[in-house]
PDB file of C-alpha atoms in Angstrom:
ATOM      1  CA  ASN A   1      70.403 101.598  91.952  1.00 49.00           C
ATOM      2  CA  LYS A   2      71.510  98.451  90.112  1.00 53.00           C
ATOM      3  CA  VAL A   3      69.368  98.416  86.976  1.00 57.00           C
ATOM      4  CA  GLY A   4      70.297  96.561  83.782  1.00 68.00           C
ATOM      5  CA  GLY A   5      73.724  95.477  85.036  1.00 73.00           C
ATOM      6  CA  GLY A   6      75.008  98.839  86.241  1.00 78.00           C
ATOM      7  CA  PRO A   7      76.600  99.435  89.657  1.00 86.00           C
ATOM      8  CA  SER A   8      74.598  99.831  92.887  1.00 83.00           C
ATOM      9  CA  LEU A   9      74.785 103.516  93.764  1.00 88.00           C
ATOM     10  CA  GLY A  10      72.756 106.110  95.582  1.00 81.00           C
ATOM     11  CA  VAL A  11      71.156 109.050  93.796  1.00 81.00           C
ATOM     12  CA  GLU A  12      73.803 111.354  95.301  1.00 92.00           C
ATOM     13  CA  SER A  13      76.486 109.647  93.202  1.00 94.00           C
ATOM     14  CA  GLN A  14      75.305 111.518  90.083  1.00 94.00           C
ATOM     15  CA  PHE A  15      76.065 108.430  88.003  1.00 92.00           C
ATOM     16  CA  GLY A  16      75.847 109.333  84.316  1.00 91.00           C
ATOM     17  CA  ALA A  17      76.837 112.971  84.717  1.00 89.00           C
ATOM     18  CA  SER A  18      79.493 112.263  82.079  1.00 94.00           C
ATOM     19  CA  LEU A  19      80.177 109.346  79.766  1.00 93.00           C
ATOM     20  CA  ALA A  20      82.374 108.346  76.844  1.00 93.00           C
ATOM     21  CA  TRP A  21      82.706 105.400  74.481  1.00 90.00           C
ATOM     22  CA  VAL A  22      86.081 103.616  74.835  1.00 88.00           C
ATOM     23  CA  GLY A  23      85.909 100.668  72.418  1.00 84.00           C
ATOM     24  CA  ASP A  24      86.401  96.993  73.320  1.00 85.00           C
ATOM     25  CA  VAL A  25      88.232  97.228  76.663  1.00 83.00           C
ATOM     26  CA  ASN A  26      87.402  93.699  77.814  1.00 81.00           C
ATOM     27  CA  GLY A  27      88.218  92.017  74.490  1.00 81.00           C
ATOM     28  CA  ASP A  28      84.826  90.324  74.038  1.00 82.00           C
ATOM     29  CA  GLY A  29      84.666  91.303  70.371  1.00 83.00           C
ATOM     30  CA  LEU A  30      81.984  93.944  70.918  1.00 75.00           C
ATOM     31  CA  SER A  31      83.323  97.487  70.664  1.00 68.00           C
ATOM     32  CA  SER A  32      80.667  98.945  72.909  1.00 81.00           C
ATOM     33  CA  ASP A  33      82.345  99.563  76.252  1.00 89.00           C
ATOM     34  CA  ILE A  34      81.847 102.928  77.955  1.00 91.00           C
ATOM     35  CA  VAL A  35      83.169 104.902  80.921  1.00 93.00           C
ATOM     36  CA  VAL A  36      80.589 106.655  83.092  1.00 95.00           C
ATOM     37  CA  GLY A  37      81.375 109.384  85.594  1.00 96.00           C
ATOM     38  CA  ALA A  38      79.792 109.466  89.047  1.00 96.00           C
ATOM     39  CA  ARG A  39      81.215 112.703  90.439  1.00 95.00           C
ATOM     40  CA  GLY A  40      79.186 112.600  93.683  1.00 96.00           C
ATOM     41  CA  HIS A  41      80.155 109.030  94.639  1.00 96.00           C
ATOM     42  CA  ASN A  42      81.896 108.390  97.972  1.00 94.00           C
ATOM     43  CA  GLY A  43      81.433 111.793  99.620  1.00 94.00           C
ATOM     44  CA  ASN A  44      81.909 113.707  96.353  1.00 95.00           C
ATOM     45  CA  ARG A  45      85.337 112.130  95.882  1.00 96.00           C
ATOM     46  CA  GLY A  46      83.836 110.721  92.695  1.00 96.00           C
ATOM     47  CA  ALA A  47      84.479 107.650  90.567  1.00 96.00           C
ATOM     48  CA  VAL A  48      84.428 106.412  86.996  1.00 95.00           C
ATOM     49  CA  PHE A  49      82.826 103.079  86.097  1.00 94.00           C
ATOM     50  CA  VAL A  50      83.863 101.009  83.088  1.00 92.00           C
ATOM     51  CA  LEU A  51      80.826  99.213  81.636  1.00 90.00           C
ATOM     52  CA  SER A  52      80.539  96.617  78.901  1.00 87.00           C
ATOM     53  CA  MET A  53      77.410  97.011  76.803  1.00 85.00           C
ATOM     54  CA  GLY A  54      76.022  94.013  74.921  1.00 80.00           C
ATOM     55  CA  PRO A  55      72.934  92.091  73.868  1.00 77.00           C
ATOM     56  CA  ASP A  56      70.781  90.665  76.643  1.00 75.00           C
ATOM     57  CA  GLY A  57      69.524  87.667  74.642  1.00 75.00           C
ATOM     58  CA  SER A  58      66.014  89.045  74.184  1.00 79.00           C
ATOM     59  CA  GLY A  59      66.719  91.773  71.635  1.00 78.00           C
ATOM     60  CA  GLY A  60      67.633  94.393  74.226  1.00 76.00           C
ATOM     61  CA  ILE A  61      70.880  95.728  75.637  1.00 79.00           C
ATOM     62  CA  GLN A  62      72.397  95.056  79.026  1.00 81.00           C
ATOM     63  CA  ALA A  63      75.326  96.567  80.878  1.00 85.00           C
ATOM     64  CA  GLU A  64      77.953  94.745  82.890  1.00 85.00           C
ATOM     65  CA  THR A  65      80.113  96.701  85.311  1.00 86.00           C
ATOM     66  CA  LEU A  66      83.711  95.727  84.558  1.00 86.00           C
ATOM     67  CA  TRP A  67      85.407  97.836  87.218  1.00 88.00           C
ATOM     68  CA  GLN A  68      85.453 101.076  89.159  1.00 93.00           C
ATOM     69  CA  ILE A  69      88.213 103.677  89.158  1.00 94.00           C
ATOM     70  CA  GLY A  70      88.104 105.892  92.204  1.00 95.00           C
ATOM     71  CA  ASP A  71      89.858 106.795  95.428  1.00 96.00           C
ATOM     72  CA  ARG A  72      92.919 104.479  95.386  1.00 94.00           C
ATOM     73  CA  GLU A  73      90.978 101.719  93.632  1.00 93.00           C
ATOM     74  CA  GLY A  74      91.077 100.362  90.104  1.00 91.00           C
ATOM     75  CA  GLY A  75      94.241 102.378  89.458  1.00 90.00           C
ATOM     76  CA  GLY A  76      92.666 105.669  90.493  1.00 94.00           C
ATOM     77  CA  PRO A  77      94.451 108.490  92.315  1.00 95.00           C
ATOM     78  CA  ALA A  78      94.114 109.337  96.006  1.00 95.00           C
ATOM     79  CA  LEU A  79      91.051 111.573  96.234  1.00 96.00           C
ATOM     80  CA  ASP A  80      89.634 113.918  98.841  1.00 95.00           C
ATOM     81  CA  VAL A  81      86.053 114.837  99.725  1.00 95.00           C
ATOM     82  CA  ASP A  82      84.673 117.257  97.089  1.00 95.00           C
ATOM     83  CA  ASP A  83      87.249 116.389  94.382  1.00 95.00           C
ATOM     84  CA  TYR A  84      84.372 115.413  92.032  1.00 95.00           C
ATOM     85  CA  PHE A  85      86.486 112.885  90.085  1.00 96.00           C
ATOM     86  CA  GLY A  86      84.435 111.912  87.026  1.00 96.00           C
ATOM     87  CA  TYR A  87      83.007 115.382  86.415  1.00 94.00           C
ATOM     88  CA  GLY A  88      84.129 114.987  82.813  1.00 94.00           C
ATOM     89  CA  VAL A  89      85.371 111.894  80.920  1.00 95.00           C
ATOM     90  CA  SER A  90      86.757 111.414  77.433  1.00 92.00           C
ATOM     91  CA  CYS A  91      88.499 108.655  75.488  1.00 90.00           C
ATOM     92  CA  LEU A  92      91.873 109.900  74.246  1.00 88.00           C
ATOM     93  CA  GLY A  93      92.990 106.959  72.110  1.00 83.00           C
ATOM     94  CA  ASP A  94      96.477 105.523  72.598  1.00 81.00           C
ATOM     95  CA  VAL A  95      98.278 108.249  74.566  1.00 80.00           C
ATOM     96  CA  ALA A  96     100.546 105.718  76.301  1.00 77.00           C
ATOM     97  CA  GLY A  97     101.774 104.317  72.973  1.00 79.00           C
ATOM     98  CA  ASP A  98     101.265 100.723  74.110  1.00 79.00           C
ATOM     99  CA  GLY A  99      99.077  99.729  71.167  1.00 77.00           C
ATOM    100  CA  ARG A 100      95.876  99.818  73.247  1.00 71.00           C
ATOM    101  CA  ALA A 101      93.561 102.727  72.467  1.00 65.00           C
ATOM    102  CA  PHE A 102      91.951 102.847  75.904  1.00 80.00           C
ATOM    103  CA  ASP A 103      93.490 105.877  77.581  1.00 89.00           C
ATOM    104  CA  ILE A 104      90.970 108.253  79.130  1.00 92.00           C
ATOM    105  CA  ALA A 105      90.922 111.771  80.545  1.00 93.00           C
ATOM    106  CA  VAL A 106      88.979 112.245  83.769  1.00 95.00           C
ATOM    107  CA  GLY A 107      88.169 115.681  85.149  1.00 94.00           C
ATOM    108  CA  ALA A 108      88.096 116.266  88.896  1.00 94.00           C
ATOM    109  CA  GLY A 109      86.608 119.750  89.120  1.00 90.00           C
ATOM    110  CA  GLY A 110      87.169 120.222  92.850  1.00 90.00           C
ATOM    111  CA  ALA A 111      90.639 118.670  93.249  1.00 86.00           C
ATOM    112  CA  SER A 112      93.263 120.878  94.895  1.00 84.00           C
ATOM    113  CA  SER A 113      90.645 123.671  95.211  1.00 86.00           C
ATOM    114  CA  SER A 114      90.961 124.570  91.515  1.00 90.00           C
ATOM    115  CA  GLY A 115      90.455 121.246  89.723  1.00 90.00           C
ATOM    116  CA  ALA A 116      92.561 118.674  87.901  1.00 92.00           C
ATOM    117  CA  VAL A 117      92.538 116.371  84.898  1.00 92.00           C
ATOM    118  CA  PHE A 118      93.949 112.850  85.118  1.00 93.00           C
ATOM    119  CA  VAL A 119      95.053 110.798  82.115  1.00 91.00           C
ATOM    120  CA  ILE A 120      94.485 107.117  82.927  1.00 92.00           C
ATOM    121  CA  ARG A 121      95.487 104.024  80.967  1.00 90.00           C
ATOM    122  CA  LEU A 122      92.821 101.328  81.104  1.00 87.00           C
ATOM    123  CA  GLY A 123      94.301  97.849  81.325  1.00 78.00           C
ATOM    124  CA  PRO A 124      92.505  94.730  80.126  1.00 71.00           C
ATOM    125  CA  LEU A 125      91.945  93.332  83.627  1.00 68.00           C
ATOM    126  CA  GLY A 126      90.592  96.336  85.487  1.00 68.00           C
ATOM    127  CA  ASP A 127      94.050  97.634  86.210  1.00 73.00           C
ATOM    128  CA  GLY A 128      93.966 101.344  85.443  1.00 84.00           C
ATOM    129  CA  GLU A 129      97.071 103.470  85.861  1.00 89.00           C
ATOM    130  CA  VAL A 130      97.392 107.252  86.255  1.00 91.00           C
ATOM    131  CA  LEU A 131      99.781 108.402  83.524  1.00 89.00           C
ATOM    132  CA  LEU A 132      99.512 112.147  84.059  1.00 88.00           C
ATOM    133  CA  ARG A 133      97.945 114.686  86.427  1.00 90.00           C
ATOM    134  CA  VAL A 134      97.322 118.192  85.086  1.00 89.00           C
ATOM    135  CA  ALA A 135      96.558 120.753  87.792  1.00 90.00           C
ATOM    136  CA  SER A 136      97.473 124.197  89.059  1.00 89.00           C
ATOM    137  CA  GLY A 137     101.165 124.331  89.961  1.00 88.00           C
ATOM    138  CA  VAL A 138     102.008 121.338  87.733  1.00 84.00           C
ATOM    139  CA  GLY A 139     104.017 122.174  84.623  1.00 69.00           C
ATOM    140  CA  GLY A 140     103.535 125.922  84.989  1.00 72.00           C
ATOM    141  CA  LEU A 141      99.732 125.831  84.922  1.00 83.00           C
ATOM    142  CA  ALA A 142      98.237 128.542  87.170  1.00 88.00           C
ATOM    143  CA  LEU A 143      94.538 128.379  88.040  1.00 88.00           C
ATOM    144  CA  GLN A 144      92.416 130.423  90.404  1.00 87.00           C
ATOM    145  CA  GLN A 145      90.884 128.675  93.379  1.00 88.00           C
ATOM    146  CA  GLY A 146      87.369 127.506  92.579  1.00 87.00           C
ATOM    147  CA  SER A 147      87.856 127.501  88.790  1.00 86.00           C
ATOM    148  CA  PHE A 148      86.695 123.855  88.494  1.00 89.00           C
ATOM    149  CA  PHE A 149      89.329 122.923  85.892  1.00 87.00           C
ATOM    150  CA  GLY A 150      88.277 119.521  84.524  1.00 86.00           C
ATOM    151  CA  LEU A 151      84.582 120.406  84.508  1.00 87.00           C
ATOM    152  CA  SER A 152      84.675 119.079  80.959  1.00 86.00           C
ATOM    153  CA  VAL A 153      87.331 117.189  78.989  1.00 87.00           C
ATOM    154  CA  ALA A 154      87.501 116.291  75.296  1.00 84.00           C
ATOM    155  CA  SER A 155      89.705 114.643  72.745  1.00 78.00           C
ATOM    156  CA  LEU A 156      89.896 116.810  69.658  1.00 69.00           C
ATOM    157  CA  GLY A 157      91.379 114.086  67.457  1.00 64.00           C
ATOM    158  CA  THR A 158      94.842 113.615  66.048  1.00 54.00           C
ATOM    159  CA  ASP A 159      96.900 115.582  63.571  1.00 49.00           C
ATOM    160  CA  PRO A 160      98.455 113.106  61.124  1.00 47.00           C
ATOM    161  CA  ALA A 161     100.852 115.826  59.924  1.00 45.00           C
ATOM    162  CA  TRP A 162     102.607 115.687  63.303  1.00 42.00           C
ATOM    163  CA  GLU A 163     104.022 112.189  63.452  1.00 45.00           C
ATOM    164  CA  THR A 164     105.732 110.879  66.559  1.00 46.00           C
ATOM    165  CA  ALA A 165     108.628 108.433  66.597  1.00 43.00           C
ATOM    166  CA  GLY A 166     106.130 105.621  67.058  1.00 46.00           C
ATOM    167  CA  GLY A 167     104.293 106.566  63.869  1.00 45.00           C
ATOM    168  CA  ARG A 168     101.201 107.889  65.633  1.00 45.00           C
ATOM    169  CA  GLY A 169      99.657 111.281  65.034  1.00 43.00           C
ATOM    170  CA  VAL A 170      99.859 113.810  67.860  1.00 44.00           C
ATOM    171  CA  GLY A 171      96.551 114.124  69.704  1.00 52.00           C
ATOM    172  CA  HIS A 172      94.928 117.357  70.765  1.00 50.00           C
ATOM    173  CA  ARG A 173      93.022 117.568  74.045  1.00 53.00           C
ATOM    174  CA  ALA A 174      90.955 120.236  75.756  1.00 58.00           C
ATOM    175  CA  ALA A 175      89.735 120.782  79.311  1.00 59.00           C
ATOM    176  CA  GLY A 176      87.141 123.293  80.473  1.00 55.00           C
ATOM    177  CA  ARG A 177      86.722 125.299  83.646  1.00 55.00           C
ATOM    178  CA  ARG A 178      84.355 127.886  85.117  1.00 58.00           C
ATOM    179  CA  GLY A 179      84.916 131.593  84.679  1.00 55.00           C
TER     180      GLY A 179
END
């Protein structure tokens, strides 16, 4: 429950089950903003919270909740009970190519019975946007029911040898599942 500036949540939310550093999302000059998964929030639909970390004035650190991405809020997708959105989170850099390096991958291990990964662009004003959904039946991906695709997600960095038209290296991503 609301401690040190974090959101008010019940223990069932599993807040902190995943987290990733995303840089200076809110533009306050401190590059210490993070995304924190809460896969059990809202009936296991799940959510991701964007937090700004900074000094508290007494030599410590405090968190400020900037916004929540979840079931049709903060730019999040429509979610169902037991989707577990936020099971895994990772900062991907600038996937959208808009000059802002705040695109994230969010795993939803229970979505569509086999799991999904969402790529979300974080805007400066709490206006996230789903750029891509990766799931069974999308783009030729075939997963078994109950595989929990999106249990973990990671950015593996960029390959500068593969340049895109925009002059950015091509990023490599990974997503885990059970089995």
